[in-house]
PDB file of C-alpha atoms in Angstrom:
ATOM      1  CA  MET A1361       2.248   6.455  37.466  1.00 34.00           C
ATOM      2  CA  ASN A1362      -0.425   4.744  39.525  1.00 39.00           C
ATOM      3  CA  ILE A1363      -2.094   2.132  37.329  1.00 41.00           C
ATOM      4  CA  ASP A1364      -4.763   1.422  39.945  1.00 43.00           C
ATOM      5  CA  ASN A1365      -6.130   4.909  39.406  1.00 52.00           C
ATOM      6  CA  GLU A1366      -5.533   5.012  35.664  1.00 64.00           C
ATOM      7  CA  VAL A1367      -8.656   5.977  33.755  1.00 74.00           C
ATOM      8  CA  PRO A1368      -9.199   3.851  30.599  1.00 83.00           C
ATOM      9  CA  PRO A1369      -8.130   5.881  27.568  1.00 91.00           C
ATOM     10  CA  THR A1370     -10.678   7.284  25.170  1.00 95.00           C
ATOM     11  CA  ILE A1371     -10.249   7.404  21.418  1.00 96.00           C
ATOM     12  CA  GLU A1372     -10.131  11.191  21.674  1.00 96.00           C
ATOM     13  CA  SER A1373      -7.314  11.144  24.237  1.00 95.00           C
ATOM     14  CA  LEU A1374      -5.286   8.666  22.188  1.00 97.00           C
ATOM     15  CA  ASP A1375      -5.875  10.711  19.034  1.00 97.00           C
ATOM     16  CA  MET A1376      -4.511  13.741  20.854  1.00 97.00           C
ATOM     17  CA  LEU A1377      -1.387  11.793  21.819  1.00 96.00           C
ATOM     18  CA  THR A1378      -0.698  10.693  18.244  1.00 97.00           C
ATOM     19  CA  LEU A1379      -1.289  14.248  17.035  1.00 96.00           C
ATOM     20  CA  GLN A1380       1.288  15.551  19.507  1.00 95.00           C
ATOM     21  CA  LEU A1381       3.697  12.730  18.686  1.00 95.00           C
ATOM     22  CA  PHE A1382       3.723  13.405  14.951  1.00 94.00           C
ATOM     23  CA  SER A1383       2.934  17.122  14.796  1.00 92.00           C
ATOM     24  CA  SER A1384       4.210  18.933  17.874  1.00 89.00           C
ATOM     25  CA  LEU A1385       7.164  21.266  17.407  1.00 90.00           C
ATOM     26  CA  GLU A1386       8.193  20.834  21.048  1.00 92.00           C
ATOM     27  CA  ASP A1387      10.512  17.975  21.966  1.00 91.00           C
ATOM     28  CA  GLU A1388       9.051  17.642  25.443  1.00 93.00           C
ATOM     29  CA  ALA A1389       5.499  17.295  24.114  1.00 91.00           C
ATOM     30  CA  ARG A1390       6.575  14.652  21.597  1.00 93.00           C
ATOM     31  CA  ASN A1391       8.539  12.734  24.218  1.00 93.00           C
ATOM     32  CA  ASN A1392       5.665  12.806  26.694  1.00 94.00           C
ATOM     33  CA  SER A1393       3.238  11.613  24.032  1.00 94.00           C
ATOM     34  CA  GLU A1394       5.588   8.817  23.038  1.00 94.00           C
ATOM     35  CA  LYS A1395       5.843   7.674  26.658  1.00 93.00           C
ATOM     36  CA  ARG A1396       2.092   7.748  27.162  1.00 93.00           C
ATOM     37  CA  LEU A1397       1.475   5.785  23.969  1.00 95.00           C
ATOM     38  CA  ALA A1398       4.140   3.286  25.004  1.00 93.00           C
ATOM     39  CA  TYR A1399       2.373   2.972  28.356  1.00 92.00           C
ATOM     40  CA  PHE A1400      -0.905   2.006  26.677  1.00 94.00           C
ATOM     41  CA  PHE A1401       0.657   0.053  23.781  1.00 95.00           C
ATOM     42  CA  PRO A1402       3.951  -1.444  25.047  1.00 94.00           C
ATOM     43  CA  THR A1403       6.133  -3.232  22.512  1.00 92.00           C
ATOM     44  CA  PHE A1404       7.867  -5.420  25.125  1.00 88.00           C
ATOM     45  CA  SER A1405      11.129  -4.464  23.496  1.00 76.00           C
ATOM     46  CA  SER A1406      14.411  -3.578  25.149  1.00 61.00           C
ATOM     47  CA  ASP A1407      14.355  -0.455  22.999  1.00 55.00           C
ATOM     48  CA  ASP A1408      10.998   0.567  24.408  1.00 53.00           C
ATOM     49  CA  SER A1409      11.221   3.249  27.072  1.00 42.00           C
ATOM     50  CA  GLN A1410       8.125   1.703  28.648  1.00 39.00           C
ATOM     51  CA  GLU A1411       9.456  -1.855  28.829  1.00 40.00           C
ATOM     52  CA  LEU A1412       7.373  -4.177  30.987  1.00 38.00           C
ATOM     53  CA  ILE A1413       9.224  -5.781  33.885  1.00 36.00           C
ATOM     54  CA  GLN A1414       8.161  -9.394  33.445  1.00 36.00           C
ATOM     55  CA  SER A1415       9.773 -10.872  36.539  1.00 32.00           C
ATOM     56  CA  PRO A1416       9.723  -9.490  40.100  1.00 34.00           C
ATOM     57  CA  SER A1417      13.256 -10.791  40.530  1.00 32.00           C
ATOM     58  CA  ILE A1418      14.513  -8.241  38.023  1.00 32.00           C
ATOM     59  CA  GLN A1419      15.522  -5.114  39.852  1.00 37.00           C
ATOM     60  CA  LYS A1420      15.578  -1.698  38.256  1.00 39.00           C
ATOM     61  CA  SER A1421      16.139   1.594  39.963  1.00 38.00           C
ATOM     62  CA  ASN A1422      13.129   3.243  38.319  1.00 42.00           C
ATOM     63  CA  PRO A1423      10.686   0.561  37.197  1.00 44.00           C
ATOM     64  CA  ILE A1424       8.122   1.803  34.699  1.00 48.00           C
ATOM     65  CA  THR A1425       4.644   0.357  34.597  1.00 67.00           C
ATOM     66  CA  VAL A1426       2.346  -0.254  31.674  1.00 75.00           C
ATOM     67  CA  TYR A1427      -1.419  -0.142  31.295  1.00 84.00           C
ATOM     68  CA  HIS A1428      -2.911  -2.789  33.578  1.00 83.00           C
ATOM     69  CA  SER A1429      -5.032  -4.404  30.837  1.00 86.00           C
ATOM     70  CA  VAL A1430      -1.958  -5.135  28.721  1.00 91.00           C
ATOM     71  CA  LYS A1431       0.136  -8.028  29.982  1.00 90.00           C
ATOM     72  CA  THR A1432       1.453  -9.689  26.814  1.00 93.00           C
ATOM     73  CA  PRO A1433       2.380  -8.758  23.224  1.00 95.00           C
ATOM     74  CA  SER A1434      -0.895 -10.350  22.138  1.00 95.00           C
ATOM     75  CA  ASP A1435      -2.749  -7.962  24.461  1.00 95.00           C
ATOM     76  CA  THR A1436      -0.936  -5.024  22.879  1.00 96.00           C
ATOM     77  CA  ILE A1437      -1.969  -6.139  19.398  1.00 97.00           C
ATOM     78  CA  SER A1438      -5.596  -6.607  20.471  1.00 96.00           C
ATOM     79  CA  PHE A1439      -5.662  -3.150  22.048  1.00 96.00           C
ATOM     80  CA  LEU A1440      -4.124  -1.649  18.910  1.00 98.00           C
ATOM     81  CA  PHE A1441      -6.828  -3.214  16.751  1.00 98.00           C
ATOM     82  CA  TRP A1442      -9.457  -1.722  19.047  1.00 96.00           C
ATOM     83  CA  PHE A1443      -7.814   1.663  18.480  1.00 97.00           C
ATOM     84  CA  LEU A1444      -7.476   1.076  14.726  1.00 97.00           C
ATOM     85  CA  ASN A1445     -11.125   0.117  14.318  1.00 95.00           C
ATOM     86  CA  ASN A1446     -12.489   3.085  16.261  1.00 96.00           C
ATOM     87  CA  THR A1447     -10.332   6.065  15.354  1.00 97.00           C
ATOM     88  CA  ASN A1448     -10.913   8.379  12.404  1.00 95.00           C
ATOM     89  CA  SER A1449      -7.534  10.075  12.713  1.00 96.00           C
ATOM     90  CA  GLU A1450      -5.097   9.327   9.901  1.00 95.00           C
ATOM     91  CA  LEU A1451      -2.183   9.797  12.296  1.00 96.00           C
ATOM     92  CA  SER A1452      -3.695   7.332  14.750  1.00 98.00           C
ATOM     93  CA  LEU A1453      -4.345   4.822  11.979  1.00 97.00           C
ATOM     94  CA  PHE A1454      -0.727   5.086  10.892  1.00 97.00           C
ATOM     95  CA  PHE A1455       0.524   4.719  14.470  1.00 98.00           C
ATOM     96  CA  ALA A1456      -1.663   1.656  15.066  1.00 98.00           C
ATOM     97  CA  VAL A1457      -0.657  -0.277  11.939  1.00 98.00           C
ATOM     98  CA  GLN A1458       3.026   0.513  12.465  1.00 97.00           C
ATOM     99  CA  ARG A1459       2.870  -0.682  16.063  1.00 97.00           C
ATOM    100  CA  ILE A1460       0.950  -3.820  15.094  1.00 98.00           C
ATOM    101  CA  LYS A1461       3.632  -4.659  12.541  1.00 96.00           C
ATOM    102  CA  PHE A1462       6.466  -4.063  15.010  1.00 96.00           C
ATOM    103  CA  VAL A1463       4.999  -6.284  17.726  1.00 96.00           C
ATOM    104  CA  THR A1464       3.916  -8.943  15.226  1.00 96.00           C
ATOM    105  CA  LEU A1465       7.354  -9.211  13.639  1.00 92.00           C
ATOM    106  CA  LYS A1466       9.039  -9.433  17.026  1.00 92.00           C
ATOM    107  CA  PHE A1467       6.753 -11.968  18.693  1.00 94.00           C
ATOM    108  CA  VAL A1468       4.562 -13.840  16.206  1.00 93.00           C
ATOM    109  CA  SER A1469       6.896 -16.850  16.096  1.00 89.00           C
ATOM    110  CA  SER A1470       6.297 -17.375  19.810  1.00 92.00           C
ATOM    111  CA  PHE A1471       2.497 -17.238  19.478  1.00 94.00           C
ATOM    112  CA  SER A1472       0.453 -20.424  19.710  1.00 93.00           C
ATOM    113  CA  GLU A1473      -1.226 -21.773  16.581  1.00 93.00           C
ATOM    114  CA  GLU A1474      -4.568 -20.534  17.886  1.00 94.00           C
ATOM    115  CA  GLN A1475      -3.155 -17.037  18.450  1.00 95.00           C
ATOM    116  CA  LYS A1476      -1.668 -16.952  14.945  1.00 95.00           C
ATOM    117  CA  ILE A1477      -4.947 -18.020  13.350  1.00 95.00           C
ATOM    118  CA  ASP A1478      -6.879 -15.459  15.384  1.00 97.00           C
ATOM    119  CA  LEU A1479      -4.415 -12.704  14.443  1.00 97.00           C
ATOM    120  CA  ALA A1480      -4.495 -13.621  10.750  1.00 96.00           C
ATOM    121  CA  ASN A1481      -8.304 -13.613  10.783  1.00 96.00           C
ATOM    122  CA  THR A1482      -8.352 -10.229  12.511  1.00 97.00           C
ATOM    123  CA  ILE A1483      -5.964  -8.703   9.979  1.00 97.00           C
ATOM    124  CA  LEU A1484      -7.869 -10.208   7.051  1.00 95.00           C
ATOM    125  CA  THR A1485     -11.174  -8.867   8.385  1.00 95.00           C
ATOM    126  CA  THR A1486      -9.648  -5.415   8.828  1.00 95.00           C
ATOM    127  CA  LEU A1487      -8.221  -5.437   5.306  1.00 93.00           C
ATOM    128  CA  SER A1488     -11.626  -6.507   3.977  1.00 91.00           C
ATOM    129  CA  GLY A1489     -13.048  -3.268   5.339  1.00 90.00           C
ATOM    130  CA  PHE A1490     -10.507  -1.139   3.494  1.00 88.00           C
ATOM    131  CA  LYS A1491     -11.680   0.670   0.384  1.00 81.00           C
ATOM    132  CA  PRO A1492      -9.671   1.288  -2.811  1.00 77.00           C
ATOM    133  CA  GLY A1493      -8.873   4.824  -1.640  1.00 84.00           C
ATOM    134  CA  THR A1494      -7.303   3.653   1.625  1.00 88.00           C
ATOM    135  CA  PRO A1495      -3.743   5.043   1.924  1.00 91.00           C
ATOM    136  CA  ARG A1496      -1.309   2.492   0.542  1.00 90.00           C
ATOM    137  CA  ASN A1497       0.924   2.675   3.596  1.00 93.00           C
ATOM    138  CA  LEU A1498      -1.922   1.411   5.814  1.00 94.00           C
ATOM    139  CA  VAL A1499      -2.575  -1.525   3.501  1.00 92.00           C
ATOM    140  CA  SER A1500       1.143  -2.243   3.223  1.00 92.00           C
ATOM    141  CA  GLU A1501       1.816  -2.216   6.982  1.00 95.00           C
ATOM    142  CA  LEU A1502      -1.097  -4.544   7.749  1.00 95.00           C
ATOM    143  CA  SER A1503      -0.223  -6.759   4.780  1.00 93.00           C
ATOM    144  CA  GLN A1504       3.286  -7.166   6.155  1.00 93.00           C
ATOM    145  CA  SER A1505       1.828  -8.160   9.523  1.00 96.00           C
ATOM    146  CA  LEU A1506      -0.381 -10.718   7.778  1.00 94.00           C
ATOM    147  CA  ALA A1507       2.584 -12.013   5.780  1.00 90.00           C
ATOM    148  CA  TYR A1508       4.696 -12.479   8.929  1.00 90.00           C
ATOM    149  CA  THR A1509       1.820 -14.281  10.630  1.00 93.00           C
ATOM    150  CA  ILE A1510       1.145 -16.627   7.709  1.00 91.00           C
ATOM    151  CA  ILE A1511       4.828 -17.355   7.151  1.00 88.00           C
ATOM    152  CA  SER A1512       5.463 -18.099  10.833  1.00 88.00           C
ATOM    153  CA  GLY A1513       2.853 -20.875  10.856  1.00 87.00           C
ATOM    154  CA  TYR A1514       3.102 -22.036   7.258  1.00 84.00           C
ATOM    155  CA  LEU A1515       4.946 -25.305   7.910  1.00 82.00           C
ATOM    156  CA  CYS A1516       3.019 -26.248  11.030  1.00 81.00           C
ATOM    157  CA  SER A1517      -0.579 -25.674  10.028  1.00 79.00           C
ATOM    158  CA  ASP A1518      -2.575 -26.142   6.849  1.00 84.00           C
ATOM    159  CA  VAL A1519      -4.962 -23.547   8.269  1.00 89.00           C
ATOM    160  CA  MET A1520      -2.252 -20.890   8.006  1.00 87.00           C
ATOM    161  CA  ALA A1521      -1.448 -21.909   4.432  1.00 86.00           C
ATOM    162  CA  ASP A1522      -5.154 -21.709   3.590  1.00 92.00           C
ATOM    163  CA  PHE A1523      -5.100 -17.971   4.277  1.00 92.00           C
ATOM    164  CA  ILE A1524      -3.459 -17.554   0.871  1.00 92.00           C
ATOM    165  CA  ASP A1525      -6.548 -19.168  -0.663  1.00 92.00           C
ATOM    166  CA  LYS A1526      -8.774 -16.797   1.314  1.00 92.00           C
ATOM    167  CA  ILE A1527      -6.898 -13.819  -0.100  1.00 92.00           C
ATOM    168  CA  ILE A1528      -7.123 -15.230  -3.632  1.00 91.00           C
ATOM    169  CA  LEU A1529     -10.868 -15.665  -3.117  1.00 90.00           C
ATOM    170  CA  GLN A1530     -11.141 -11.967  -2.236  1.00 89.00           C
ATOM    171  CA  VAL A1531      -9.270 -11.032  -5.423  1.00 87.00           C
ATOM    172  CA  ASN A1532     -11.626 -13.192  -7.480  1.00 86.00           C
ATOM    173  CA  LYS A1533     -14.702 -11.487  -6.066  1.00 83.00           C
ATOM    174  CA  ASP A1534     -16.406  -8.791  -8.087  1.00 77.00           C
ATOM    175  CA  SER A1535     -15.637  -6.222  -5.422  1.00 75.00           C
ATOM    176  CA  PRO A1536     -14.200  -2.691  -5.531  1.00 76.00           C
ATOM    177  CA  ASN A1537     -11.587  -3.570  -2.921  1.00 79.00           C
ATOM    178  CA  LYS A1538     -10.058  -6.450  -4.889  1.00 82.00           C
ATOM    179  CA  ILE A1539      -7.167  -4.068  -5.622  1.00 83.00           C
ATOM    180  CA  VAL A1540      -6.492  -4.026  -1.866  1.00 87.00           C
ATOM    181  CA  PHE A1541      -6.027  -7.791  -1.846  1.00 89.00           C
ATOM    182  CA  LEU A1542      -3.853  -7.678  -4.943  1.00 88.00           C
ATOM    183  CA  GLN A1543      -1.609  -5.388  -2.940  1.00 87.00           C
ATOM    184  CA  VAL A1544      -1.758  -7.878  -0.051  1.00 89.00           C
ATOM    185  CA  LEU A1545      -0.575 -10.690  -2.336  1.00 90.00           C
ATOM    186  CA  ASN A1546       2.198  -8.477  -3.662  1.00 89.00           C
ATOM    187  CA  VAL A1547       3.410  -7.717  -0.142  1.00 88.00           C
ATOM    188  CA  ILE A1548       3.348 -11.406   0.828  1.00 88.00           C
ATOM    189  CA  ILE A1549       5.501 -12.282  -2.194  1.00 88.00           C
ATOM    190  CA  GLU A1550       7.900  -9.464  -1.312  1.00 87.00           C
ATOM    191  CA  GLU A1551       8.175 -10.641   2.295  1.00 84.00           C
ATOM    192  CA  LEU A1552       8.814 -14.227   1.240  1.00 83.00           C
ATOM    193  CA  ASN A1553      11.763 -12.975  -0.793  1.00 80.00           C
ATOM    194  CA  ARG A1554      12.976 -10.498   1.799  1.00 76.00           C
ATOM    195  CA  GLU A1555      15.549 -11.276   4.462  1.00 67.00           C
ATOM    196  CA  ILE A1556      13.554 -10.749   7.653  1.00 57.00           C
ATOM    197  CA  PRO A1557      15.817  -9.278  10.378  1.00 55.00           C
ATOM    198  CA  GLY A1558      16.644 -11.138  13.542  1.00 52.00           C
ATOM    199  CA  ASN A1559      15.835 -14.603  12.148  1.00 52.00           C
ATOM    200  CA  SER A1560      12.334 -14.084  13.523  1.00 54.00           C
ATOM    201  CA  ILE A1561      10.859 -16.642  11.103  1.00 59.00           C
ATOM    202  CA  PRO A1562      12.550 -20.057  11.505  1.00 57.00           C
ATOM    203  CA  LYS A1563      13.020 -22.378   8.500  1.00 67.00           C
ATOM    204  CA  LYS A1564      12.359 -19.565   6.036  1.00 70.00           C
ATOM    205  CA  GLU A1565      13.847 -21.423   3.051  1.00 75.00           C
ATOM    206  CA  ARG A1566      11.542 -24.417   3.558  1.00 79.00           C
ATOM    207  CA  ILE A1567       8.569 -22.077   3.815  1.00 79.00           C
ATOM    208  CA  VAL A1568       9.466 -20.346   0.548  1.00 80.00           C
ATOM    209  CA  SER A1569       9.940 -23.697  -1.180  1.00 81.00           C
ATOM    210  CA  LYS A1570       6.550 -24.993   0.010  1.00 83.00           C
ATOM    211  CA  PHE A1571       4.864 -21.759  -1.058  1.00 82.00           C
ATOM    212  CA  LYS A1572       6.366 -21.944  -4.544  1.00 80.00           C
ATOM    213  CA  ASP A1573       5.261 -25.557  -4.936  1.00 82.00           C
ATOM    214  CA  SER A1574       1.708 -25.124  -3.680  1.00 81.00           C
ATOM    215  CA  LYS A1575       0.577 -21.501  -4.031  1.00 84.00           C
ATOM    216  CA  LEU A1576       2.748 -19.429  -6.362  1.00 81.00           C
ATOM    217  CA  LYS A1577       1.045 -20.599  -9.564  1.00 86.00           C
ATOM    218  CA  ASP A1578      -2.391 -19.691  -8.159  1.00 87.00           C
ATOM    219  CA  VAL A1579      -1.159 -16.282  -7.010  1.00 87.00           C
ATOM    220  CA  PHE A1580       0.364 -15.546 -10.418  1.00 85.00           C
ATOM    221  CA  SER A1581      -2.788 -16.703 -12.213  1.00 88.00           C
ATOM    222  CA  VAL A1582      -5.227 -14.628 -10.163  1.00 86.00           C
ATOM    223  CA  SER A1583      -2.988 -11.561 -10.376  1.00 83.00           C
ATOM    224  CA  LEU A1584      -2.698 -11.859 -14.153  1.00 85.00           C
ATOM    225  CA  ASN A1585      -6.450 -12.339 -14.566  1.00 85.00           C
ATOM    226  CA  ALA A1586      -7.196  -9.331 -12.365  1.00 78.00           C
ATOM    227  CA  LEU A1587      -4.774  -7.213 -14.369  1.00 76.00           C
ATOM    228  CA  LYS A1588      -6.369  -8.276 -17.657  1.00 81.00           C
ATOM    229  CA  GLU A1589      -9.829  -7.553 -16.280  1.00 78.00           C
ATOM    230  CA  THR A1590      -8.807  -4.098 -15.116  1.00 70.00           C
ATOM    231  CA  ILE A1591      -7.238  -3.277 -18.475  1.00 76.00           C
ATOM    232  CA  ASN A1592     -10.317  -4.485 -20.346  1.00 74.00           C
ATOM    233  CA  ASN A1593     -12.767  -2.601 -18.128  1.00 69.00           C
ATOM    234  CA  GLN A1594     -10.953   0.662 -17.518  1.00 63.00           C
ATOM    235  CA  GLY A1595      -8.079   0.903 -19.943  1.00 53.00           C
ATOM    236  CA  LEU A1596      -4.366   0.856 -19.335  1.00 44.00           C
ATOM    237  CA  ASP A1597      -4.251   4.325 -17.808  1.00 49.00           C
ATOM    238  CA  SER A1598      -6.422   3.262 -14.867  1.00 47.00           C
ATOM    239  CA  VAL A1599      -3.865   0.760 -13.588  1.00 46.00           C
ATOM    240  CA  GLN A1600      -0.664   2.709 -14.077  1.00 48.00           C
ATOM    241  CA  GLY A1601      -1.002   4.184 -10.592  1.00 50.00           C
ATOM    242  CA  TYR A1602      -0.847   0.770  -8.919  1.00 47.00           C
TER     243      TYR A1602
END
């Protein structure tokens, strides 16, 4: 594949690749789509068939290139958010949030503080644009990415810890998508209690302890108030689906 002659992908072409990846009945079509998507959105993982060769001293018999604009995991995440914010395809949306979560979990601990803050802001902005009818799996995948990002910088930066307050503020707003941010808080609590594979988040026990001391009471309070408000305004039946 000659990256010098590679035409920048369009949303339509990427949508076609995700459609083939998830819907094609032919193995060859699915495999080709997977390779092309990995070319544009590499995960920098040893399990990735499109792994980037990061050092010229590493010799491989058949080196595989990746899209020339993507040089780091952070680049992959940025490109995925571009895709996420411009596609209308449900399959593409699902692909993008899954890939964002995978790369975030694998590499967020190695990001600089500035990169973590930028990523958390990007995820929060994206979640703010979600409506109550947004598929729960999209909210959940992005919420997990936000949780990993916040947790990874929780001990080192008050700015990262303040993202919990930003989420609580969204829940307290008189907004239709407050249920989205209640789900975000729920996912963050789940991830704090979950054993994250690969020890990707150092000092997890200290992070959980600090969160319980400083934020858990506020999270519980805002969640309880939102639940009471929903019951009072809509009746018990309206919240049983959440």
